Short mmCIF file of N, CA, C and O in Angstrom, two decimals:
data_model
loop_
_atom_site.label_atom_id
_atom_site.label_comp_id
_atom_site.label_asym_id
_atom_site.label_seq_id
_atom_site.Cartn_x
_atom_site.Cartn_y
_atom_site.Cartn_z
N ARG A 7 -207.20 -163.29 109.31
CA ARG A 7 -206.94 -163.77 107.74
C ARG A 7 -205.47 -162.96 107.13
O ARG A 7 -205.35 -161.90 107.70
N ASP A 8 -205.00 -163.56 106.28
CA ASP A 8 -203.91 -163.03 105.68
C ASP A 8 -204.22 -162.50 104.31
O ASP A 8 -204.64 -163.34 103.33
N MET A 9 -203.98 -161.08 104.10
CA MET A 9 -204.23 -160.55 102.85
C MET A 9 -203.30 -161.06 101.73
O MET A 9 -203.39 -160.76 100.60
N ARG A 10 -202.29 -161.83 102.18
CA ARG A 10 -201.43 -162.21 101.28
C ARG A 10 -201.96 -163.54 100.58
O ARG A 10 -201.51 -164.15 99.38
N SER A 11 -203.03 -163.90 100.76
CA SER A 11 -203.89 -165.13 100.22
C SER A 11 -204.34 -164.62 98.91
O SER A 11 -205.29 -163.48 99.07
N PRO A 12 -204.20 -165.33 97.92
CA PRO A 12 -205.02 -164.84 96.77
C PRO A 12 -206.54 -164.85 96.95
O PRO A 12 -207.28 -164.04 96.49
N ASP A 13 -206.97 -165.65 97.82
CA ASP A 13 -208.36 -165.81 98.29
C ASP A 13 -208.97 -164.56 98.58
O ASP A 13 -210.12 -163.82 98.70
N ASN A 14 -207.87 -163.54 99.28
CA ASN A 14 -208.39 -162.26 100.00
C ASN A 14 -208.14 -161.13 98.99
O ASN A 14 -208.75 -160.33 98.72
N PHE A 15 -206.76 -161.08 98.49
CA PHE A 15 -206.33 -160.00 97.83
C PHE A 15 -206.97 -159.64 96.44
O PHE A 15 -207.34 -158.63 96.01
N VAL A 16 -207.55 -160.83 95.81
CA VAL A 16 -208.28 -160.58 94.47
C VAL A 16 -209.46 -159.93 94.88
O VAL A 16 -210.05 -159.33 93.85
N LEU A 17 -210.05 -159.99 95.95
CA LEU A 17 -211.35 -159.38 96.26
C LEU A 17 -211.07 -157.83 96.49
O LEU A 17 -212.16 -157.24 96.39
N GLY A 18 -209.88 -157.31 96.85
CA GLY A 18 -209.69 -155.90 96.69
C GLY A 18 -209.80 -155.17 97.98
O GLY A 18 -209.68 -155.79 99.20
N LEU A 19 -209.96 -153.90 97.92
CA LEU A 19 -209.81 -153.04 99.05
C LEU A 19 -210.88 -153.19 100.06
O LEU A 19 -210.88 -153.30 101.21
N GLU A 20 -212.05 -153.33 99.52
CA GLU A 20 -213.34 -153.38 100.33
C GLU A 20 -213.23 -154.80 101.26
O GLU A 20 -213.49 -154.64 102.55
N HIS A 21 -212.68 -155.70 100.74
CA HIS A 21 -212.50 -156.84 101.30
C HIS A 21 -211.39 -156.75 102.63
O HIS A 21 -211.45 -157.21 103.60
N MET A 22 -210.36 -156.09 102.27
CA MET A 22 -209.32 -155.77 103.16
C MET A 22 -209.81 -154.89 104.32
O MET A 22 -209.61 -155.20 105.50
N VAL A 23 -210.60 -154.14 103.92
CA VAL A 23 -211.21 -153.11 105.13
C VAL A 23 -212.09 -153.99 106.01
O VAL A 23 -212.07 -153.84 107.20
N GLY A 24 -212.82 -155.00 105.52
CA GLY A 24 -213.80 -155.72 106.23
C GLY A 24 -213.09 -156.72 106.98
O GLY A 24 -213.41 -156.76 108.28
N LEU A 25 -212.00 -157.21 106.50
CA LEU A 25 -211.14 -158.08 107.45
C LEU A 25 -210.46 -157.29 108.62
O LEU A 25 -210.29 -158.00 109.63
N SER A 26 -210.08 -156.18 108.22
CA SER A 26 -209.40 -155.33 109.12
C SER A 26 -210.32 -154.95 110.54
O SER A 26 -209.85 -154.70 111.55
N GLY A 27 -211.55 -154.77 110.18
CA GLY A 27 -212.44 -154.46 111.25
C GLY A 27 -212.39 -152.96 111.37
O GLY A 27 -212.69 -152.63 112.61
N ARG A 28 -211.77 -152.14 110.85
CA ARG A 28 -211.42 -150.70 111.03
C ARG A 28 -212.07 -149.96 109.74
O ARG A 28 -212.21 -150.52 108.68
N SER A 29 -211.98 -148.76 109.85
CA SER A 29 -212.39 -147.83 108.67
C SER A 29 -211.25 -147.95 107.71
O SER A 29 -210.06 -148.02 108.10
N GLN A 30 -211.77 -147.46 106.41
CA GLN A 30 -210.76 -147.41 105.47
C GLN A 30 -209.73 -146.31 105.69
O GLN A 30 -208.64 -146.42 105.35
N GLU A 31 -210.27 -145.20 106.33
CA GLU A 31 -209.27 -144.24 106.61
C GLU A 31 -208.27 -144.68 107.62
O GLU A 31 -206.98 -144.22 107.74
N TYR A 32 -208.55 -145.33 108.76
CA TYR A 32 -207.74 -145.72 109.71
C TYR A 32 -206.81 -146.76 108.91
O TYR A 32 -205.64 -146.49 109.40
N LEU A 33 -207.31 -147.55 108.38
CA LEU A 33 -206.23 -148.59 107.50
C LEU A 33 -205.32 -147.91 106.78
O LEU A 33 -204.04 -148.23 106.73
N THR A 34 -205.85 -146.89 105.91
CA THR A 34 -204.71 -146.01 105.17
C THR A 34 -203.74 -145.41 105.98
O THR A 34 -202.52 -145.48 105.87
N ARG A 35 -204.12 -144.68 107.00
CA ARG A 35 -203.22 -144.06 107.80
C ARG A 35 -202.10 -145.13 108.53
O ARG A 35 -200.91 -144.61 108.59
N SER A 36 -202.71 -146.15 108.95
CA SER A 36 -201.88 -147.12 109.72
C SER A 36 -200.85 -147.69 108.71
O SER A 36 -199.71 -147.76 109.25
N MET A 37 -201.28 -148.11 107.50
CA MET A 37 -200.30 -148.63 106.54
C MET A 37 -199.34 -147.67 105.97
O MET A 37 -198.14 -147.92 105.80
N ARG A 38 -199.79 -146.48 105.90
CA ARG A 38 -198.63 -145.41 105.64
C ARG A 38 -197.66 -145.16 106.61
O ARG A 38 -196.48 -145.15 106.13
N ARG A 39 -198.16 -145.27 107.77
CA ARG A 39 -197.27 -144.91 108.91
C ARG A 39 -196.51 -146.32 109.07
O ARG A 39 -195.19 -146.10 109.18
N TYR A 40 -196.87 -147.44 109.02
CA TYR A 40 -196.02 -148.48 109.50
C TYR A 40 -195.38 -149.32 108.25
O TYR A 40 -194.37 -149.84 108.27
N TYR A 41 -195.87 -149.32 107.14
CA TYR A 41 -195.32 -149.91 105.96
C TYR A 41 -194.94 -148.99 104.62
O TYR A 41 -194.45 -149.20 103.73
N GLY A 42 -195.39 -147.63 104.78
CA GLY A 42 -194.92 -146.69 103.89
C GLY A 42 -195.63 -146.86 102.53
O GLY A 42 -195.24 -146.52 101.47
N THR A 43 -196.82 -147.53 102.54
CA THR A 43 -197.83 -147.74 101.35
C THR A 43 -199.14 -147.68 101.83
O THR A 43 -199.57 -147.71 102.91
N THR A 44 -199.88 -147.42 100.64
CA THR A 44 -201.50 -147.38 100.88
C THR A 44 -201.92 -148.92 100.73
O THR A 44 -201.41 -149.65 100.04
N PRO A 45 -203.10 -149.01 101.23
CA PRO A 45 -203.67 -150.30 101.07
C PRO A 45 -204.07 -150.66 99.66
O PRO A 45 -203.67 -151.74 99.17
N ASN A 46 -204.26 -149.67 98.78
CA ASN A 46 -204.50 -150.02 97.16
C ASN A 46 -203.10 -150.40 96.71
O ASN A 46 -202.92 -151.31 95.89
N GLU A 47 -202.01 -149.75 97.16
CA GLU A 47 -200.60 -150.01 96.52
C GLU A 47 -200.21 -151.46 96.91
O GLU A 47 -199.79 -152.20 96.16
N PHE A 48 -200.59 -151.75 98.31
CA PHE A 48 -200.19 -153.17 99.05
C PHE A 48 -201.11 -154.13 98.17
O PHE A 48 -200.38 -154.98 97.74
N ILE A 49 -202.23 -153.94 97.69
CA ILE A 49 -202.89 -154.99 97.07
C ILE A 49 -202.43 -155.11 95.68
O ILE A 49 -202.21 -156.12 95.11
N GLN A 50 -202.21 -153.96 95.04
CA GLN A 50 -201.79 -154.10 93.74
C GLN A 50 -200.46 -154.81 93.57
O GLN A 50 -200.25 -155.71 92.67
N ASN A 51 -199.53 -154.58 94.48
CA ASN A 51 -198.13 -155.34 94.50
C ASN A 51 -198.48 -156.86 94.64
O ASN A 51 -197.90 -157.71 94.19
N LEU A 52 -199.47 -157.29 95.58
CA LEU A 52 -199.73 -158.67 95.84
C LEU A 52 -200.17 -159.19 94.46
O LEU A 52 -199.90 -160.40 94.18
N ARG A 53 -201.12 -158.51 93.90
CA ARG A 53 -201.74 -158.97 92.72
C ARG A 53 -200.65 -159.09 91.49
O ARG A 53 -200.56 -160.25 90.88
N LEU A 54 -199.89 -158.15 91.36
CA LEU A 54 -198.72 -158.27 90.21
C LEU A 54 -197.83 -159.25 90.55
O LEU A 54 -197.41 -159.93 89.66
N ASN A 55 -197.42 -159.49 91.91
CA ASN A 55 -196.39 -160.52 92.22
C ASN A 55 -196.99 -162.06 91.92
O ASN A 55 -196.37 -162.83 91.42
N TYR A 56 -198.43 -162.07 92.25
CA TYR A 56 -199.06 -163.40 92.03
C TYR A 56 -199.26 -163.57 90.48
O TYR A 56 -199.04 -164.71 90.19
N ALA A 57 -199.58 -162.48 89.79
CA ALA A 57 -199.75 -162.69 88.34
C ALA A 57 -198.28 -163.15 87.73
O ALA A 57 -198.17 -164.32 86.92
N ALA A 58 -197.23 -162.62 88.19
CA ALA A 58 -195.94 -162.88 87.80
C ALA A 58 -195.67 -164.47 87.94
O ALA A 58 -195.00 -165.08 87.19
N GLU A 59 -196.16 -164.92 89.10
CA GLU A 59 -195.77 -166.38 89.37
C GLU A 59 -196.55 -167.22 88.62
O GLU A 59 -196.09 -168.15 88.23
N LEU A 60 -197.94 -166.83 88.43
CA LEU A 60 -198.76 -167.65 87.53
C LEU A 60 -198.08 -167.64 86.07
O LEU A 60 -198.10 -168.54 85.36
N LEU A 61 -197.51 -166.33 85.63
CA LEU A 61 -196.80 -166.48 84.31
C LEU A 61 -195.75 -167.23 84.14
O LEU A 61 -195.55 -167.97 83.12
N ARG A 62 -194.99 -167.59 85.42
CA ARG A 62 -193.88 -168.43 85.28
C ARG A 62 -194.02 -169.70 85.47
O ARG A 62 -193.43 -170.77 84.85
N THR A 63 -195.34 -170.14 86.17
CA THR A 63 -195.72 -171.55 86.59
C THR A 63 -196.67 -172.04 85.80
O THR A 63 -196.96 -173.36 86.17
N THR A 64 -197.40 -171.54 84.99
CA THR A 64 -198.60 -172.04 84.25
C THR A 64 -198.64 -171.69 82.71
O THR A 64 -197.80 -170.91 82.41
N THR A 65 -199.47 -172.43 82.21
CA THR A 65 -199.63 -171.87 80.75
C THR A 65 -200.94 -171.33 80.54
O THR A 65 -201.37 -171.33 79.50
N ASP A 66 -201.78 -170.83 81.52
CA ASP A 66 -202.90 -170.07 81.45
C ASP A 66 -202.65 -168.74 80.59
O ASP A 66 -201.71 -168.29 80.51
N SER A 67 -203.79 -168.41 79.88
CA SER A 67 -203.65 -167.32 78.99
C SER A 67 -203.34 -166.08 79.82
O SER A 67 -203.63 -165.92 81.04
N ILE A 68 -202.89 -165.14 79.27
CA ILE A 68 -202.66 -163.86 80.09
C ILE A 68 -203.84 -163.15 80.48
O ILE A 68 -203.87 -162.69 81.68
N LEU A 69 -205.01 -163.39 79.83
CA LEU A 69 -206.25 -162.89 80.23
C LEU A 69 -206.58 -163.74 81.53
O LEU A 69 -207.10 -163.17 82.55
N SER A 70 -206.74 -164.90 81.39
CA SER A 70 -206.92 -165.78 82.63
C SER A 70 -206.09 -165.36 83.99
O SER A 70 -206.62 -165.41 84.90
N VAL A 71 -204.70 -165.34 83.63
CA VAL A 71 -203.81 -164.83 84.82
C VAL A 71 -204.32 -163.49 85.38
O VAL A 71 -204.43 -163.25 86.55
N SER A 72 -204.70 -162.51 84.42
CA SER A 72 -205.17 -161.25 85.04
C SER A 72 -206.29 -161.35 85.69
O SER A 72 -206.49 -160.70 86.71
N LEU A 73 -207.32 -162.20 85.35
CA LEU A 73 -208.64 -162.28 86.07
C LEU A 73 -208.42 -163.08 87.36
O LEU A 73 -208.96 -162.61 88.43
N ARG A 74 -207.34 -164.12 87.39
CA ARG A 74 -207.13 -164.84 88.64
C ARG A 74 -206.53 -163.85 89.72
O ARG A 74 -206.72 -164.15 90.76
N ALA A 75 -205.65 -162.80 89.11
CA ALA A 75 -204.94 -162.00 90.15
C ALA A 75 -205.82 -161.01 90.41
O ALA A 75 -205.35 -160.02 91.28
N GLY A 76 -207.18 -160.63 90.19
CA GLY A 76 -208.10 -159.78 90.53
C GLY A 76 -208.03 -158.49 89.77
O GLY A 76 -208.66 -157.48 90.21
N PHE A 77 -207.43 -158.56 88.37
CA PHE A 77 -207.60 -157.38 87.73
C PHE A 77 -208.93 -157.40 86.90
O PHE A 77 -209.19 -158.49 86.21
N SER A 78 -209.63 -156.38 86.64
CA SER A 78 -210.88 -156.43 86.01
C SER A 78 -210.77 -156.43 84.60
O SER A 78 -211.75 -156.66 83.80
N THR A 79 -209.77 -155.61 83.93
CA THR A 79 -209.44 -155.44 82.46
C THR A 79 -208.01 -155.90 82.28
O THR A 79 -207.23 -155.57 82.78
N LEU A 80 -207.78 -156.45 81.00
CA LEU A 80 -206.52 -156.86 80.62
C LEU A 80 -205.85 -155.64 80.26
O LEU A 80 -204.36 -155.66 80.48
N SER A 81 -206.24 -154.61 79.90
CA SER A 81 -205.56 -153.55 79.44
C SER A 81 -205.01 -152.95 80.74
O SER A 81 -203.85 -152.56 80.71
N TYR A 82 -205.80 -152.82 81.73
CA TYR A 82 -205.01 -152.18 82.73
C TYR A 82 -204.02 -153.13 83.56
O TYR A 82 -203.25 -152.74 84.05
N PHE A 83 -204.27 -154.34 83.41
CA PHE A 83 -203.37 -155.34 84.00
C PHE A 83 -202.01 -155.24 83.15
O PHE A 83 -201.06 -155.24 83.77
N SER A 84 -202.08 -155.04 81.92
CA SER A 84 -200.85 -155.03 80.98
C SER A 84 -200.14 -153.82 81.48
O SER A 84 -199.10 -153.72 81.42
N TYR A 85 -200.88 -152.77 81.56
CA TYR A 85 -200.32 -151.28 81.94
C TYR A 85 -199.62 -151.49 83.32
O TYR A 85 -198.60 -151.10 83.38
N ALA A 86 -200.14 -152.08 84.31
CA ALA A 86 -199.68 -152.05 85.69
C ALA A 86 -198.57 -152.99 85.59
O ALA A 86 -197.59 -152.65 86.22
N PHE A 87 -198.70 -154.14 84.97
CA PHE A 87 -197.53 -155.03 84.92
C PHE A 87 -196.42 -154.51 84.46
O PHE A 87 -195.24 -154.69 84.84
N ARG A 88 -196.71 -153.78 83.10
CA ARG A 88 -195.47 -153.19 82.64
C ARG A 88 -194.76 -152.15 83.37
O ARG A 88 -193.59 -151.96 83.28
N ARG A 89 -195.63 -151.46 84.19
CA ARG A 89 -194.88 -150.21 84.95
C ARG A 89 -194.12 -151.03 85.94
O ARG A 89 -192.97 -150.40 86.30
N ARG A 90 -194.51 -152.01 86.44
CA ARG A 90 -193.88 -152.69 87.69
C ARG A 90 -192.74 -153.37 87.33
O ARG A 90 -191.60 -153.52 87.88
N PHE A 91 -192.77 -154.24 86.11
CA PHE A 91 -191.65 -155.16 85.76
C PHE A 91 -190.90 -154.83 84.47
O PHE A 91 -189.98 -155.35 84.20
N ALA A 92 -191.37 -153.51 83.91
CA ALA A 92 -190.77 -152.88 82.81
C ALA A 92 -190.67 -153.77 81.43
O ALA A 92 -189.92 -153.56 80.46
N VAL A 93 -191.73 -154.82 81.44
CA VAL A 93 -191.95 -155.59 80.23
C VAL A 93 -193.34 -155.96 80.31
O VAL A 93 -193.82 -156.00 81.32
N THR A 94 -193.84 -156.47 79.09
CA THR A 94 -195.29 -156.87 78.97
C THR A 94 -195.42 -158.18 79.81
O THR A 94 -194.41 -158.88 79.67
N PRO A 95 -196.53 -158.47 80.08
CA PRO A 95 -196.83 -160.09 80.65
C PRO A 95 -196.22 -161.09 79.63
O PRO A 95 -195.67 -162.09 79.94
N ALA A 96 -196.57 -160.93 78.37
CA ALA A 96 -196.14 -161.88 77.14
C ALA A 96 -194.61 -162.09 77.26
O ALA A 96 -194.06 -163.08 77.33
N LYS A 97 -193.95 -160.84 77.26
CA LYS A 97 -192.55 -160.93 77.30
C LYS A 97 -191.88 -161.38 78.55
O LYS A 97 -190.78 -162.11 78.72
N TYR A 98 -192.48 -161.12 79.74
CA TYR A 98 -192.13 -161.74 80.90
C TYR A 98 -192.10 -163.21 80.96
O TYR A 98 -191.23 -163.94 81.23
N ARG A 99 -193.26 -163.77 80.51
CA ARG A 99 -193.49 -165.19 80.51
C ARG A 99 -192.34 -165.90 79.60
O ARG A 99 -191.75 -166.73 79.79
N GLU A 100 -192.21 -165.18 78.48
CA GLU A 100 -191.22 -165.55 77.46
C GLU A 100 -189.67 -165.72 77.94
O GLU A 100 -189.16 -166.57 77.81
N THR A 101 -189.25 -164.73 78.71
CA THR A 101 -188.07 -164.72 79.25
C THR A 101 -187.85 -165.38 80.37
O THR A 101 -186.79 -165.74 80.88
N ARG A 102 -188.81 -165.83 81.02
CA ARG A 102 -188.83 -166.70 82.32
C ARG A 102 -188.95 -167.86 82.18
O ARG A 102 -188.76 -168.70 83.20
N LEU A 103 -189.30 -168.38 81.18
CA LEU A 103 -189.68 -170.03 80.87
C LEU A 103 -188.36 -170.64 80.85
O LEU A 103 -188.31 -172.00 81.08
N TYR A 104 -187.08 -170.01 80.48
CA TYR A 104 -185.92 -170.86 80.19
C TYR A 104 -184.89 -170.40 81.25
O TYR A 104 -184.84 -169.44 81.92
#
């Protein structure tokens, strides 16, 4: 299965480990070696990219977008989004609509 599918990445690290059929430690070492990232960072990037796409293409509330992307709290989603894109989710949506 592909971790890039929202059905998979929103479920998080435990799901990724289960899909890999390897231990979390093995998966972490392999991803660091071959991709230069950890499984958590990989999943976080997938979630943030998906959230950005939803903000551009839907009128769903920011809370709904954060939950659909797999974030458990709106405050953490806003924090992570702002760190990645240098703007709040609301500002991102506002500037990407036109």
